[in-house]
Amino acid sequence: RTQEIEISSCATNQSYSSMSSPSFEVVKPNAPYEFNPNSGNRVLLSFEPSFSCRFLKLVIRSNDISGGYAAQLSEVSVYGTK
């Protein structure tokens, strides 16, 4: 299946619950990503080495397997270095 996903980030040092209106910036514009069972249904994304954030927000805009807008993710992992 292919899902359209947009990824935004927020680099504040505050806790998420203490922010009244978090400001997110798009870091990966809405694009189609293929989740293929033959490759483990995995999608790997890379960012520039200088990329830094505290929070990531994923917005799933479509899911072609059902023809609708149902999101279908089972796990999201983020790895980086400091």
Coordinates of N, CA, C and O in Angstrom, one line a residue:
R1 N 0.8 -1.2 0.0 CA 0.0 0.0 0.0 C 0.9 1.2 0.0 O 2.0 1.2 0.4
T2 N 0.3 2.3 -0.4 CA 1.0 3.6 -0.4 C 0.3 4.6 0.5 O -1.0 4.7 0.4
Q3 N 1.0 5.2 1.3 CA 0.4 6.3 2.2 C 1.1 7.6 2.0 O 2.3 7.6 1.8
E4 N 0.3 8.7 1.9 CA 0.9 10.0 1.8 C 1.1 10.5 3.2 O 0.2 10.6 4.0
I5 N 2.4 10.9 3.5 CA 2.7 11.4 4.8 C 3.5 12.7 4.8 O 4.4 12.8 3.9
E6 N 3.2 13.6 5.7 CA 3.9 14.8 5.8 C 4.5 14.8 7.2 O 3.9 14.4 8.2
I7 N 5.8 15.2 7.3 CA 6.5 15.2 8.6 C 6.9 16.6 9.0 O 7.5 17.3 8.2
S8 N 6.5 17.0 10.2 CA 6.9 18.3 10.8 C 7.7 18.1 12.0 O 7.6 17.1 12.7
S9 N 8.4 19.2 12.4 CA 9.2 19.1 13.6 C 9.1 20.4 14.5 O 8.7 21.4 13.9
C10 N 9.4 20.2 15.7 CA 9.4 21.4 16.7 C 10.6 21.2 17.5 O 10.9 20.2 18.1
A11 N 11.4 22.3 17.6 CA 12.7 22.2 18.3 C 12.8 22.9 19.6 O 13.8 23.1 20.2
T12 N 11.6 23.2 20.2 CA 11.6 23.9 21.5 C 12.2 23.0 22.6 O 12.3 21.8 22.5
N13 N 12.7 23.7 23.7 CA 13.2 23.0 24.8 C 12.1 22.8 25.9 O 12.4 22.2 27.0
Q14 N 10.9 23.2 25.6 CA 9.8 23.1 26.6 C 9.2 21.7 26.5 O 9.4 21.0 25.5
S15 N 8.5 21.3 27.6 CA 7.8 20.0 27.5 C 6.6 20.3 26.6 O 6.0 21.4 26.6
Y16 N 6.1 19.2 26.0 CA 5.0 19.4 25.1 C 3.7 19.8 25.8 O 3.0 20.7 25.3
S17 N 3.5 19.3 27.0 CA 2.3 19.7 27.8 C 2.3 21.1 28.3 O 1.3 21.7 28.6
S18 N 3.5 21.7 28.3 CA 3.5 23.1 28.8 C 3.4 24.1 27.7 O 3.2 25.3 28.0
M19 N 3.4 23.7 26.4 CA 3.2 24.6 25.3 C 1.8 24.8 25.0 O 1.0 23.9 24.9
S20 N 1.4 26.1 24.9 CA 0.0 26.4 24.6 C -0.3 26.2 23.1 O -1.4 25.8 22.7
S21 N 0.6 26.5 22.3 CA 0.4 26.3 20.8 C 1.8 26.0 20.2 O 2.5 26.9 19.7
P22 N 2.2 24.7 20.1 CA 3.5 24.4 19.6 C 3.6 24.8 18.1 O 2.7 24.7 17.4
S23 N 4.8 25.3 17.8 CA 5.0 25.7 16.4 C 5.8 24.6 15.6 O 7.0 24.4 15.9
F24 N 5.2 24.0 14.7 CA 5.8 22.9 13.9 C 6.1 23.4 12.5 O 5.4 24.2 12.0
E25 N 7.3 23.0 12.0 CA 7.7 23.4 10.7 C 7.8 22.1 9.8 O 8.3 21.1 10.3
V26 N 7.3 22.2 8.6 CA 7.4 21.0 7.7 C 8.8 20.7 7.3 O 9.5 21.6 6.9
V27 N 9.3 19.5 7.6 CA 10.6 19.1 7.3 C 10.7 18.1 6.1 O 11.7 17.9 5.4
K28 N 9.5 17.4 5.9 CA 9.4 16.5 4.7 C 7.9 16.8 4.2 O 7.0 16.4 4.9
P29 N 7.8 17.4 3.1 CA 6.5 17.7 2.6 C 5.7 16.5 2.3 O 6.3 15.4 2.2
N30 N 4.4 16.6 2.2 CA 3.5 15.5 1.9 C 4.0 14.7 0.6 O 4.3 15.3 -0.4
A31 N 4.2 13.4 0.8 CA 4.8 12.6 -0.3 C 4.3 11.2 -0.1 O 4.0 10.8 1.0
P32 N 4.2 10.4 -1.2 CA 3.8 9.0 -1.1 C 4.9 8.1 -0.6 O 6.1 8.3 -1.1
Y33 N 4.6 7.2 0.3 CA 5.6 6.3 0.8 C 5.0 4.9 0.6 O 3.8 4.6 1.0
E34 N 5.7 4.0 0.0 CA 5.2 2.6 -0.2 C 5.6 1.7 0.9 O 6.8 1.6 1.3
F35 N 4.6 1.0 1.5 CA 4.8 0.0 2.5 C 4.5 -1.3 1.8 O 3.4 -1.7 1.6
N36 N 5.6 -2.0 1.6 CA 5.6 -3.3 0.8 C 5.9 -4.5 1.7 O 6.9 -4.5 2.3
P37 N 5.0 -5.5 1.7 CA 5.3 -6.6 2.6 C 6.5 -7.4 2.2 O 7.2 -8.0 3.0
N38 N 6.9 -7.3 0.9 CA 8.2 -8.0 0.5 C 9.4 -7.4 1.1 O 10.5 -8.0 1.1
S39 N 9.3 -6.1 1.5 CA 10.5 -5.4 2.2 C 10.2 -5.2 3.6 O 10.8 -4.3 4.2
G40 N 9.3 -5.9 4.2 CA 9.0 -5.8 5.7 C 8.1 -4.6 6.0 O 8.0 -4.2 7.2
N41 N 7.4 -4.0 5.0 CA 6.5 -2.9 5.2 C 7.2 -1.8 6.0 O 6.7 -1.1 6.8
R42 N 8.5 -1.6 5.6 CA 9.3 -0.5 6.3 C 9.6 0.6 5.3 O 9.8 0.4 4.1
V43 N 9.6 1.8 5.8 CA 10.0 3.0 5.1 C 11.1 3.7 5.9 O 10.9 4.0 7.1
L44 N 12.2 3.9 5.3 CA 13.3 4.6 6.0 C 13.5 6.0 5.4 O 13.6 6.1 4.2
L45 N 13.6 7.0 6.2 CA 13.8 8.4 5.8 C 15.1 8.9 6.4 O 15.5 8.6 7.5
S46 N 15.8 9.7 5.7 CA 17.0 10.3 6.1 C 16.9 11.8 6.2 O 16.1 12.4 5.4
F47 N 17.6 12.4 7.1 CA 17.6 13.9 7.3 C 19.0 14.4 7.2 O 20.0 13.6 7.4
E48 N 19.2 15.7 7.0 CA 20.5 16.3 7.0 C 21.2 16.1 8.4 O 20.5 16.1 9.4
P49 N 22.5 15.9 8.4 CA 23.2 15.7 9.7 C 23.0 16.9 10.7 O 23.0 16.7 11.9
S50 N 22.7 18.1 10.2 CA 22.5 19.2 11.0 C 21.1 19.3 11.6 O 20.8 20.1 12.4
F51 N 20.2 18.4 11.2 CA 18.8 18.4 11.6 C 18.7 18.2 13.1 O 19.3 17.3 13.6
S52 N 17.9 19.0 13.8 CA 17.7 18.8 15.2 C 16.2 19.1 15.5 O 15.7 20.1 15.0
C53 N 15.7 18.3 16.4 CA 14.3 18.6 16.9 C 14.0 17.9 18.2 O 14.8 17.0 18.6
R54 N 13.0 18.3 18.8 CA 12.5 17.5 20.0 C 11.3 16.7 19.8 O 11.1 15.7 20.3
F55 N 10.4 17.3 18.9 CA 9.1 16.6 18.6 C 9.0 16.4 17.1 O 9.3 17.3 16.4
L56 N 8.4 15.3 16.7 CA 8.1 15.1 15.3 C 6.6 14.9 15.2 O 6.0 14.2 16.1
K57 N 6.0 15.4 14.2 CA 4.5 15.2 14.0 C 4.4 14.6 12.6 O 4.9 15.1 11.6
L58 N 3.7 13.4 12.5 CA 3.4 12.8 11.2 C 1.9 13.0 10.9 O 1.0 12.7 11.8
V59 N 1.6 13.5 9.7 CA 0.2 13.6 9.3 C 0.1 12.7 8.1 O 0.7 12.9 7.1
I60 N -0.8 11.7 8.2 CA -1.1 10.8 7.2 C -2.3 11.3 6.4 O -3.4 11.4 7.0
R61 N -2.1 11.6 5.1 CA -3.1 12.2 4.3 C -3.9 11.3 3.5 O -5.1 11.6 3.1
S62 N -3.4 10.1 3.2 CA -4.2 9.1 2.5 C -3.6 7.7 2.7 O -2.4 7.6 3.0
N63 N -4.4 6.7 2.5 CA -4.0 5.3 2.6 C -4.7 4.6 1.5 O -5.9 4.4 1.5
D64 N -4.0 4.2 0.4 CA -4.7 3.7 -0.8 C -5.2 2.3 -0.6 O -6.0 1.8 -1.5
I65 N -4.9 1.6 0.4 CA -5.4 0.2 0.5 C -6.9 0.2 0.8 O -7.6 -0.7 0.4
S66 N -7.4 1.2 1.5 CA -8.8 1.3 1.8 C -9.5 2.4 1.0 O -10.7 2.5 1.0
G67 N -8.7 3.2 0.2 CA -9.3 4.2 -0.6 C -9.8 5.4 0.3 O -10.5 6.3 -0.2
G68 N -9.3 5.4 1.5 CA -9.8 6.5 2.4 C -8.6 7.1 3.2 O -7.5 7.1 2.7
Y69 N -8.9 7.7 4.3 CA -7.9 8.5 5.0 C -7.5 7.7 6.3 O -7.0 8.4 7.3
A70 N -7.8 6.5 6.4 CA -7.4 5.7 7.6 C -5.9 5.6 7.7 O -5.2 5.1 6.8
A71 N -5.3 6.0 8.9 CA -3.9 5.8 9.1 C -3.6 4.4 9.4 O -4.4 3.7 10.1
Q72 N -2.4 3.9 9.0 CA -2.1 2.6 9.3 C -0.6 2.5 9.6 O 0.2 2.2 8.7
L73 N -0.1 2.8 10.8 CA 1.3 2.7 11.2 C 1.3 1.8 12.5 O 0.4 1.9 13.3
S74 N 2.3 0.9 12.6 CA 2.4 0.1 13.8 C 3.5 0.6 14.7 O 3.5 0.3 15.9
E75 N 4.5 1.2 14.1 CA 5.7 1.6 14.9 C 6.4 2.8 14.2 O 6.5 2.7 13.0
V76 N 6.8 3.7 15.0 CA 7.7 4.8 14.5 C 8.9 4.9 15.4 O 8.8 5.0 16.6
S77 N 10.1 4.8 14.8 CA 11.3 4.9 15.5 C 12.2 6.0 14.9 O 12.2 6.2 13.7
V78 N 12.8 6.8 15.8 CA 13.7 7.9 15.4 C 15.0 7.6 16.1 O 15.1 7.4 17.3
Y79 N 16.1 7.7 15.3 CA 17.4 7.5 15.8 C 18.3 8.7 15.4 O 18.2 9.2 14.3
G80 N 19.1 9.1 16.3 CA 20.0 10.2 16.0 C 21.2 10.2 16.9 O 21.4 9.3 17.7
T81 N 22.1 11.1 16.7 CA 23.3 11.3 17.5 C 23.3 12.7 18.1 O 22.7 13.6 17.6
K82 N 24.0 12.8 19.2 CA 24.1 14.1 19.8 C 25.5 14.6 19.8 O 26.4 13.9 19.9

